[in-house]
XYZ file of N, CA and C in Angstrom:
351
model
N 23.166 7.274 -47.689
C 22.289 7.092 -46.555
C 21.164 8.103 -46.599
N 21.385 9.211 -47.245
C 20.367 10.252 -47.416
C 19.851 10.777 -46.079
N 20.762 11.148 -45.203
C 20.392 11.727 -43.915
C 21.150 13.019 -43.727
N 20.612 13.877 -42.889
C 21.319 15.108 -42.574
C 22.543 14.786 -41.731
N 22.356 13.919 -40.749
C 23.464 13.525 -39.885
C 24.028 12.206 -40.384
N 25.327 12.143 -40.550
C 25.966 10.916 -41.021
C 26.566 10.128 -39.861
N 26.277 10.515 -38.637
C 26.865 9.838 -37.482
C 26.046 8.597 -37.145
N 26.427 7.476 -37.726
C 25.738 6.213 -37.531
C 26.763 5.197 -37.058
N 26.381 4.387 -36.100
C 27.250 3.303 -35.666
C 27.110 2.172 -36.683
N 28.094 2.022 -37.555
C 27.992 1.041 -38.639
C 28.145 -0.391 -38.140
N 28.534 -0.557 -36.887
C 28.620 -1.903 -36.322
C 27.229 -2.420 -35.934
N 26.352 -1.509 -35.527
C 25.023 -1.907 -35.057
C 23.942 -1.744 -36.116
N 23.980 -0.646 -36.850
C 22.899 -0.304 -37.770
C 22.998 -1.108 -39.070
N 21.832 -1.367 -39.674
C 21.761 -2.042 -40.971
C 20.853 -1.243 -41.895
N 20.940 -1.527 -43.170
C 20.125 -0.849 -44.172
C 18.654 -1.216 -43.967
N 17.771 -0.229 -44.081
C 16.346 -0.470 -43.908
C 15.715 -1.214 -45.064
N 16.361 -1.216 -46.224
C 15.794 -1.876 -47.399
C 16.267 -3.319 -47.503
N 17.600 -3.506 -47.496
C 18.134 -4.852 -47.737
C 18.665 -5.521 -46.480
N 18.702 -4.801 -45.369
C 19.197 -5.309 -44.087
C 20.669 -5.709 -44.147
N 21.400 -5.102 -45.068
C 22.835 -5.350 -45.178
C 23.613 -4.390 -44.298
N 24.858 -4.738 -44.020
C 25.728 -3.888 -43.205
C 26.193 -2.692 -44.025
N 26.447 -1.570 -43.333
C 26.956 -0.377 -43.992
C 28.458 -0.490 -44.194
N 28.928 0.086 -45.271
C 30.359 0.171 -45.542
C 30.693 1.632 -45.784
N 31.893 2.027 -45.371
C 32.326 3.399 -45.592
C 32.972 3.464 -46.970
N 32.401 4.290 -47.833
C 32.908 4.473 -49.195
C 33.001 5.965 -49.441
N 34.140 6.406 -49.927
C 34.321 7.825 -50.218
C 33.435 8.201 -51.398
N 32.681 9.255 -51.226
C 31.746 9.695 -52.249
C 32.459 10.579 -53.271
N 32.418 10.186 -54.504
C 32.953 11.018 -55.577
C 32.161 10.737 -56.841
N 32.295 11.619 -57.798
C 31.563 11.448 -59.053
C 32.069 10.225 -59.803
N 33.369 9.941 -59.698
C 33.949 8.811 -60.424
C 33.348 7.478 -59.993
N 33.241 7.275 -58.702
C 32.774 5.962 -58.258
C 31.274 5.927 -57.939
N 30.528 6.965 -58.270
C 29.092 6.994 -57.993
C 28.355 5.901 -58.761
N 28.699 5.701 -60.021
C 28.020 4.662 -60.799
C 28.383 3.273 -60.278
N 29.637 3.101 -59.841
C 30.043 1.812 -59.276
C 29.292 1.534 -57.975
N 29.138 2.568 -57.176
C 28.421 2.419 -55.910
C 26.966 2.047 -56.174
N 26.342 2.700 -57.139
C 24.945 2.390 -57.466
C 24.791 0.966 -57.973
N 25.744 0.507 -58.801
C 25.702 -0.880 -59.278
C 25.831 -1.850 -58.114
N 26.763 -1.563 -57.207
C 26.981 -2.415 -56.045
C 25.731 -2.466 -55.163
N 25.112 -1.326 -54.937
C 23.875 -1.275 -54.145
C 22.782 -2.120 -54.795
N 22.635 -1.944 -56.098
C 21.598 -2.677 -56.823
C 21.830 -4.184 -56.738
N 23.087 -4.616 -56.912
C 23.402 -6.043 -56.841
C 23.088 -6.605 -55.463
N 23.471 -5.869 -54.431
C 23.236 -6.352 -53.066
C 21.751 -6.408 -52.749
N 20.991 -5.410 -53.200
C 19.547 -5.436 -52.960
C 18.902 -6.600 -53.699
N 19.336 -6.858 -54.931
C 18.778 -7.977 -55.687
C 19.094 -9.304 -55.011
N 20.325 -9.440 -54.489
C 20.690 -10.663 -53.774
C 19.796 -10.862 -52.559
N 19.588 -9.787 -51.809
C 18.768 -9.882 -50.597
C 17.317 -10.201 -50.948
N 16.780 -9.570 -51.984
C 15.408 -9.847 -52.387
C 15.261 -11.280 -52.894
N 16.291 -11.791 -53.581
C 16.259 -13.185 -54.022
C 16.224 -14.134 -52.829
N 17.000 -13.813 -51.783
C 16.982 -14.634 -50.571
C 15.591 -14.645 -49.954
N 14.990 -13.475 -49.865
C 13.658 -13.376 -49.267
C 12.637 -14.120 -50.120
N 12.713 -13.953 -51.441
C 11.785 -14.649 -52.336
C 11.899 -16.157 -52.180
N 13.148 -16.666 -52.076
C 13.326 -18.111 -51.955
C 12.791 -18.620 -50.615
N 12.905 -17.800 -49.552
C 12.365 -18.196 -48.251
C 10.846 -18.258 -48.288
N 10.223 -17.353 -49.034
C 8.769 -17.245 -49.052
C 8.143 -17.901 -50.274
N 8.889 -18.715 -51.000
C 8.395 -19.337 -52.225
C 7.161 -20.191 -51.929
N 6.117 -19.992 -52.697
C 4.904 -20.781 -52.566
C 3.925 -20.252 -51.538
N 4.227 -19.120 -50.934
C 3.351 -18.561 -49.918
C 2.474 -17.502 -50.567
N 1.169 -17.598 -50.337
C 0.277 -16.573 -50.868
C -0.105 -15.628 -49.745
N -0.271 -14.381 -50.052
C -0.599 -13.393 -49.040
C 0.647 -12.902 -48.332
N 0.470 -12.011 -47.395
C 1.586 -11.456 -46.647
C 1.715 -12.200 -45.331
N 2.819 -12.909 -45.122
C 2.978 -13.630 -43.862
C 3.251 -12.668 -42.714
N 2.887 -13.077 -41.505
C 3.154 -12.256 -40.334
C 4.606 -12.391 -39.936
N 5.064 -11.512 -39.055
C 6.451 -11.548 -38.599
C 6.742 -12.874 -37.900
N 5.804 -13.359 -37.087
C 6.009 -14.629 -36.396
C 6.118 -15.786 -37.376
N 5.340 -15.752 -38.436
C 5.413 -16.817 -39.425
C 6.764 -16.811 -40.115
N 7.296 -15.631 -40.388
C 8.602 -15.549 -41.031
C 9.679 -16.002 -40.059
N 9.612 -15.532 -38.797
C 10.624 -15.890 -37.810
C 10.623 -17.382 -37.516
N 9.464 -17.952 -37.346
C 9.365 -19.367 -36.994
C 9.298 -20.268 -38.218
N 9.246 -19.662 -39.389
C 9.112 -20.388 -40.649
C 7.865 -21.274 -40.629
N 6.809 -20.779 -39.991
C 5.537 -21.491 -39.943
C 4.521 -20.700 -40.749
N 3.956 -21.333 -41.716
C 2.932 -20.691 -42.519
C 1.645 -21.461 -42.284
N 0.876 -20.955 -41.327
C -0.290 -21.658 -40.840
C -1.477 -21.485 -41.776
N -2.342 -22.479 -41.758
C -3.591 -22.357 -42.497
C -4.525 -21.467 -41.682
N -5.485 -20.825 -42.309
C -6.403 -19.969 -41.554
C -7.162 -20.793 -40.513
N -7.381 -20.190 -39.351
C -8.068 -20.934 -38.305
C -9.557 -21.034 -38.604
N -10.189 -22.020 -38.010
C -11.606 -22.284 -38.234
C -12.449 -21.269 -37.465
N -13.588 -20.860 -38.026
C -14.457 -19.919 -37.308
C -15.060 -20.584 -36.067
N -15.312 -19.774 -35.041
C -15.888 -20.322 -33.804
C -17.390 -20.574 -33.982
N -18.005 -21.140 -32.945
C -19.422 -21.534 -33.030
C -20.340 -20.337 -33.264
N -20.034 -19.221 -32.590
C -20.887 -18.041 -32.751
C -20.803 -17.498 -34.178
N -19.603 -17.474 -34.746
C -19.444 -16.977 -36.116
C -20.225 -17.846 -37.096
N -20.186 -19.152 -36.898
C -20.955 -20.049 -37.764
C -22.461 -19.840 -37.569
N -22.871 -19.632 -36.323
C -24.283 -19.371 -36.022
C -24.754 -18.096 -36.712
N -23.938 -17.050 -36.644
C -24.286 -15.778 -37.288
C -24.392 -15.968 -38.796
N -23.444 -16.689 -39.355
C -23.438 -16.907 -40.803
C -24.710 -17.627 -41.265
N -25.155 -18.594 -40.478
C -26.330 -19.382 -40.852
C -27.649 -18.644 -40.608
N -27.710 -17.799 -39.584
C -28.996 -17.246 -39.143
C -29.188 -15.752 -39.361
N -28.187 -15.035 -39.814
C -28.278 -13.573 -39.919
C -29.442 -13.137 -40.809
N -29.476 -13.658 -42.023
C -30.500 -13.186 -42.968
C -31.906 -13.581 -42.521
N -32.058 -14.781 -41.970
C -33.402 -15.214 -41.557
C -33.925 -14.375 -40.390
N -33.075 -14.050 -39.426
C -33.519 -13.220 -38.294
C -33.827 -11.808 -38.764
N -33.035 -11.302 -39.675
C -33.270 -9.948 -40.179
C -34.633 -9.862 -40.871
N -34.982 -10.901 -41.642
C -36.272 -10.906 -42.340
C -37.433 -11.176 -41.381
N -37.280 -12.189 -40.518
C -38.370 -12.592 -39.622
C -38.730 -11.504 -38.621
N -37.748 -10.870 -38.045
C -37.992 -9.855 -37.015
C -38.159 -8.459 -37.608
N -37.954 -8.344 -38.910
C -38.065 -7.064 -39.613
C -37.153 -5.997 -38.985
N -35.895 -6.383 -38.775
C -34.903 -5.482 -38.181
C -34.103 -4.816 -39.290
N -33.836 -3.522 -39.120
C -33.131 -2.804 -40.185
C -31.654 -2.574 -39.873
N -31.310 -2.403 -38.594
C -29.907 -2.074 -38.294
C -29.111 -3.337 -37.946
N -27.859 -3.293 -38.258
C -26.945 -4.397 -37.972
C -26.864 -4.640 -36.461
N -26.871 -3.560 -35.703
C -26.789 -3.647 -34.243
C -27.940 -4.475 -33.678
N -29.150 -4.185 -34.138
C -30.327 -4.898 -33.634
C -30.288 -6.380 -34.014
N -29.865 -6.660 -35.229
C -29.779 -8.052 -35.679
C -28.760 -8.813 -34.842
N -27.616 -8.197 -34.585
C -26.568 -8.862 -33.810
C -27.006 -9.070 -32.360
N -27.749 -8.134 -31.799
C -28.260 -8.312 -30.435
C -29.229 -9.490 -30.372
N -30.087 -9.591 -31.364
C -31.042 -10.704 -31.415
C -30.315 -12.038 -31.606
N -29.318 -12.043 -32.477
C -28.522 -13.256 -32.681
C -27.808 -13.659 -31.394
N -27.304 -12.685 -30.689
C -26.610 -12.959 -29.435
C -27.549 -13.597 -28.416
N -28.764 -13.066 -28.310
C -29.755 -13.641 -27.390
C -30.079 -15.081 -27.777
N -30.326 -15.301 -29.069
C -30.663 -16.647 -29.545
C -29.518 -17.626 -29.314
N -28.319 -17.183 -29.564
C -27.158 -18.058 -29.377
C -26.980 -18.405 -27.899
N -27.224 -17.423 -27.041
C -27.078 -17.652 -25.599
C -28.092 -18.691 -25.118
N -29.321 -18.596 -25.620
C -30.336 -19.574 -25.206
C -30.008 -20.967 -25.739
N -29.469 -21.045 -26.948
C -29.093 -22.344 -27.510
C -27.896 -22.950 -26.784
N -26.941 -22.132 -26.427
C -25.722 -22.660 -25.810
C -25.939 -23.058 -24.352
N -26.954 -22.497 -23.682
C -27.227 -22.874 -22.290
C -28.039 -24.157 -22.197
N -28.667 -24.562 -23.273
C -29.480 -25.796 -23.266
C -28.611 -27.018 -23.301
């Protein structure tokens, strides 16, 4: 466990790496290699389970996606984001604005006038 205090409730706590239950094993030099083999096997089993659950998924899924087993496609950009994408460079050149802040303020004004029409 690699802790200073060994007082852990083994009924509640699980391993932080493989999420397996703790077992009480007497520590000795004789069985140290057996314990390491057992740990390695259990971690490999757990990682195989996780790999099979996430097979075919690219990127890091969120906790909700793992819990609900939903791997959603990226959401579509909103109208303002599309407006910024289309008009950012033209407003920056036309108005001769140098800072990002000024360009975004101008885009915001233009978008507001378009959306109220």
